[in-house]
Amino acid sequence: MLSTSVHWIDTSLNLGKIPMGDSVVFHFRFTNTGTSPLILGNIYTGCSCTTASHRGTAVAPGTTDSIKVVFDTRKSVTGFVSKTIQVKGNIASGSRVLRYSAMITGHKTVTGS
């Protein structure tokens, strides 16, 4: 598989203040700056509070696309959080780590006895 180069438009995002209980959807944008189609493989998140996905098709050279991320604060903690996402594919470096942070406000509801 040929590798290609990628320009990451977003590599680190600060989501600001988010109330506990909310889910936030955001995107990490990138452009395939190489001469071969970009094929993203596995996308790993650092915790169960984060899901990340790509539409699963090859990204043509010169095309800008994004990785969709959903952060569910109900599966997180209150206060400052810093999370990572690792993207693998036919990228020249093999993988890329993306980061986001947020301040989760309010209180987590505790259930059970």
XYZ file of N, CA and C in Angstrom:
339
model
N 0.851 -1.178 0.000
C 0.000 0.000 0.000
C 0.892 1.235 0.000
N 0.665 2.126 -0.921
C 1.431 3.366 -1.001
C 1.057 4.290 0.145
N 2.050 4.965 0.693
C 1.745 5.942 1.734
C 1.538 7.302 1.078
N 0.914 8.167 1.819
C 0.650 9.512 1.334
C 0.920 10.504 2.456
N 0.886 11.769 2.149
C 1.095 12.790 3.180
C -0.225 13.491 3.479
N -0.312 13.962 4.703
C -1.550 14.575 5.186
C -1.225 15.882 5.880
N -2.010 16.907 5.606
C -1.936 18.161 6.357
C -3.134 18.171 7.297
N -2.853 18.142 8.599
C -3.928 18.176 9.597
C -4.271 19.629 9.887
N -5.469 20.037 9.568
C -5.939 21.401 9.816
C -6.181 21.578 11.310
N -6.730 20.522 11.936
C -6.994 20.528 13.375
C -6.226 19.372 14.005
N -5.379 19.673 14.996
C -4.678 18.607 15.720
C -4.944 18.688 17.214
N -5.369 19.862 17.674
C -5.645 20.067 19.089
C -6.798 21.060 19.210
N -7.857 20.637 19.879
C -9.043 21.488 20.019
C -9.375 21.687 21.492
N -9.740 22.913 21.864
C -10.249 23.212 23.195
C -11.742 23.449 23.036
N -12.543 22.577 23.641
C -13.994 22.656 23.493
C -14.636 23.639 24.464
N -13.847 24.216 25.375
C -14.378 25.188 26.328
C -15.168 24.517 27.434
N -16.144 25.240 27.983
C -16.974 24.715 29.073
C -18.146 23.921 28.499
N -18.352 22.737 29.068
C -19.454 21.872 28.643
C -20.182 21.409 29.902
N -21.511 21.574 29.976
C -22.250 21.085 31.139
C -22.238 19.552 31.197
N -22.055 19.016 32.400
C -22.124 17.569 32.604
C -23.476 17.073 32.090
N -23.440 15.988 31.344
C -24.663 15.409 30.784
C -24.826 15.687 29.306
N -24.065 16.633 28.774
C -24.159 16.960 27.351
C -23.234 16.069 26.522
N -23.587 15.900 25.262
C -22.702 15.276 24.281
C -22.328 16.344 23.266
N -21.068 16.334 22.852
C -20.570 17.321 21.910
C -20.042 16.596 20.679
N -20.433 17.080 19.501
C -19.938 16.538 18.241
C -19.011 17.571 17.624
N -17.820 17.134 17.204
C -16.872 18.039 16.554
C -16.047 17.235 15.565
N -15.217 17.930 14.779
C -14.457 17.280 13.710
C -12.986 17.705 13.717
N -12.112 16.747 13.410
C -10.720 17.037 13.129
C -10.574 16.995 11.609
N -10.241 18.131 11.012
C -10.161 18.241 9.552
C -8.743 17.979 9.058
N -8.657 17.437 7.855
C -7.360 17.150 7.244
C -7.489 17.223 5.731
N -6.344 17.401 5.066
C -6.274 17.402 3.607
C -5.238 16.379 3.166
N -5.587 15.560 2.194
C -4.632 14.632 1.604
C -3.747 15.448 0.673
N -2.505 15.681 1.093
C -1.574 16.485 0.299
C -0.636 15.614 -0.530
N -0.864 14.315 -0.495
C -0.015 13.400 -1.254
C -0.546 13.152 -2.652
N 0.041 12.150 -3.302
C -0.347 11.807 -4.670
C -1.098 10.479 -4.750
N -1.266 9.817 -3.597
C -2.001 8.557 -3.530
C -3.261 8.743 -2.699
N -4.292 7.912 -2.907
C -5.478 7.985 -2.050
C -5.104 7.714 -0.589
N -5.712 8.459 0.319
C -5.510 8.278 1.749
C -6.549 7.289 2.256
N -6.067 6.239 2.907
C -6.971 5.241 3.477
C -6.731 5.224 4.977
N -7.737 5.684 5.724
C -7.621 5.672 7.176
C -8.002 4.293 7.679
N -7.174 3.756 8.556
C -7.436 2.446 9.137
C -8.159 2.601 10.453
N -7.564 2.098 11.496
C -8.175 2.151 12.818
C -8.048 3.530 13.438
N -9.097 3.884 14.184
C -9.101 5.117 14.960
C -9.345 4.708 16.406
N -8.363 4.977 17.269
C -8.438 4.579 18.670
C -8.706 5.795 19.540
N -9.634 5.645 20.481
C -9.906 6.712 21.441
C -9.358 6.309 22.799
N -9.059 7.305 23.621
C -8.444 7.053 24.917
C -9.403 6.620 26.008
N -10.721 6.707 25.771
C -11.671 6.319 26.810
C -13.036 6.029 26.187
N -13.920 5.457 26.984
C -15.259 5.111 26.489
C -16.155 6.338 26.321
N -15.711 7.497 26.804
C -16.506 8.719 26.676
C -16.380 9.322 25.275
N -15.468 8.792 24.467
C -15.198 9.346 23.142
C -15.383 8.280 22.070
N -16.107 8.629 21.016
C -16.163 7.780 19.832
C -15.696 8.622 18.651
N -14.984 7.990 17.739
C -14.462 8.704 16.570
C -14.647 7.823 15.352
N -14.993 8.451 14.229
C -15.232 7.669 13.018
C -14.925 8.494 11.776
N -14.674 7.763 10.711
C -14.489 8.344 9.392
C -15.438 7.605 8.472
N -15.850 8.220 7.420
C -16.855 7.616 6.540
C -16.379 6.348 5.851
N -15.085 6.045 5.953
C -14.587 4.754 5.503
C -14.203 4.627 4.050
N -14.245 5.698 3.294
C -13.833 5.633 1.898
C -12.493 6.329 1.727
N -11.793 5.966 0.675
C -10.496 6.582 0.399
C -10.668 8.079 0.122
N -9.718 8.851 0.598
C -9.736 10.298 0.395
C -8.763 10.613 -0.736
N -9.283 11.150 -1.811
C -8.481 11.429 -3.004
C -7.448 12.518 -2.740
N -6.331 12.494 -3.458
C -5.333 13.559 -3.326
C -5.973 14.937 -3.545
N -5.592 15.884 -2.693
C -6.120 17.245 -2.790
C -7.454 17.456 -2.106
N -8.045 16.402 -1.569
C -9.368 16.479 -0.950
C -9.251 16.738 0.552
N -10.141 17.601 1.068
C -10.233 17.855 2.499
C -11.404 17.058 3.051
N -11.206 16.431 4.201
C -12.222 15.598 4.829
C -12.082 15.765 6.338
N -12.789 14.956 7.122
C -12.687 15.085 8.572
C -12.988 13.765 9.276
N -12.559 13.708 10.513
C -12.891 12.618 11.418
C -13.922 13.168 12.384
N -15.052 12.497 12.476
C -16.133 12.923 13.368
C -15.885 12.343 14.754
N -16.018 13.203 15.767
C -15.802 12.791 17.152
C -17.036 13.160 17.969
N -17.447 12.240 18.842
C -18.528 12.506 19.782
C -17.973 12.302 21.188
N -18.088 13.342 22.014
C -17.643 13.292 23.409
C -18.878 13.326 24.290
N -19.101 12.247 25.059
C -20.260 12.108 25.944
C -19.803 12.375 27.376
N -20.158 13.531 27.917
C -19.693 13.903 29.250
C -20.259 13.002 30.340
N -21.356 12.302 30.078
C -21.930 11.406 31.091
C -20.984 10.254 31.427
N -20.027 9.977 30.525
C -19.059 8.905 30.752
C -17.705 9.469 31.171
N -17.689 10.734 31.569
C -16.448 11.406 31.947
C -16.538 11.858 33.395
N -15.661 12.747 33.777
C -15.640 13.314 35.127
C -15.813 14.827 35.016
N -16.141 15.464 36.117
C -16.219 16.925 36.104
C -14.814 17.502 36.244
N -14.690 18.759 35.850
C -13.397 19.422 35.887
C -12.717 19.382 34.526
N -11.429 19.676 34.516
C -10.666 19.726 33.267
C -10.370 18.314 32.780
N -10.626 18.056 31.494
C -10.289 16.765 30.886
C -9.451 17.015 29.633
N -8.539 16.110 29.387
C -7.695 16.155 28.195
C -7.697 14.750 27.609
N -8.084 14.612 26.344
C -8.265 13.308 25.712
C -7.444 13.219 24.430
N -7.129 11.975 24.029
C -6.385 11.749 22.790
C -7.120 10.759 21.893
N -6.836 10.891 20.609
C -7.357 9.992 19.579
C -6.172 9.658 18.680
N -5.964 8.377 18.415
C -4.880 7.965 17.521
C -5.490 7.474 16.214
N -4.998 8.034 15.113
C -5.490 7.697 13.777
C -4.380 6.963 13.033
N -4.709 5.776 12.522
C -3.741 5.005 11.734
C -4.239 4.913 10.301
N -3.307 4.779 9.390
C -3.655 4.657 7.982
C -2.404 4.616 7.144
N -2.561 4.832 5.853
C -1.392 4.830 4.976
C -0.736 6.210 4.946
N -0.596 6.764 6.147
C 0.065 8.049 6.366
C 1.569 7.782 6.428
N 2.367 8.652 5.861
C 3.816 8.461 5.833
C 4.385 8.175 7.221
N 3.867 8.831 8.263
C 4.358 8.616 9.627
C 3.739 7.380 10.276
N 2.736 6.764 9.657
C 2.076 5.582 10.206
C 0.854 5.903 11.036
N 0.934 6.947 11.849
C -0.223 7.330 12.666
C -0.098 8.783 13.094
N -1.185 9.295 13.634
C -1.219 10.673 14.132
C -2.044 10.703 15.407
N -1.575 11.419 16.422
C -2.328 11.601 17.660
C -2.992 12.969 17.612
N -4.289 12.987 17.849
C -5.089 14.211 17.908
C -5.517 14.408 19.361
N -5.665 15.655 19.774
C -5.985 15.936 21.178
C -7.154 16.921 21.284
N -7.932 16.733 22.344
C -8.936 17.741 22.670
C -9.047 17.862 24.178
N -9.517 19.016 24.609
C -9.680 19.273 26.042
C -10.982 20.024 26.256
N -11.447 19.986 27.494
C -12.686 20.681 27.851
C -12.739 20.850 29.360
N -13.584 21.770 29.799
C -13.877 21.942 31.215
C -15.322 21.495 31.418
N -15.500 20.376 32.133
C -16.832 19.844 32.371
C -17.370 20.458 33.668
N -18.494 21.151 33.545
C -19.070 21.853 34.680
C -20.297 21.115 35.203
N -20.630 21.385 36.457
C -21.800 20.749 37.072
C -21.378 19.517 37.841
N -22.357 18.680 38.129
C -22.131 17.489 38.953
C -22.579 16.250 38.214
N -21.866 15.171 38.451
C -22.219 13.883 37.877
C -23.283 13.246 38.760
N -24.340 12.729 38.145
C -25.393 12.062 38.893
C -24.936 10.657 39.268
N -25.054 10.311 40.521
C -24.672 8.990 40.990
C -25.949 8.185 41.222
N -25.988 6.993 40.640
C -27.167 6.136 40.824
C -26.748 4.852 41.521
N -27.712 4.152 42.054
C -27.430 2.890 42.735
C -27.653 3.029 44.217
N -27.393 1.940 44.933
C -27.635 1.951 46.382
C -26.376 2.102 47.181
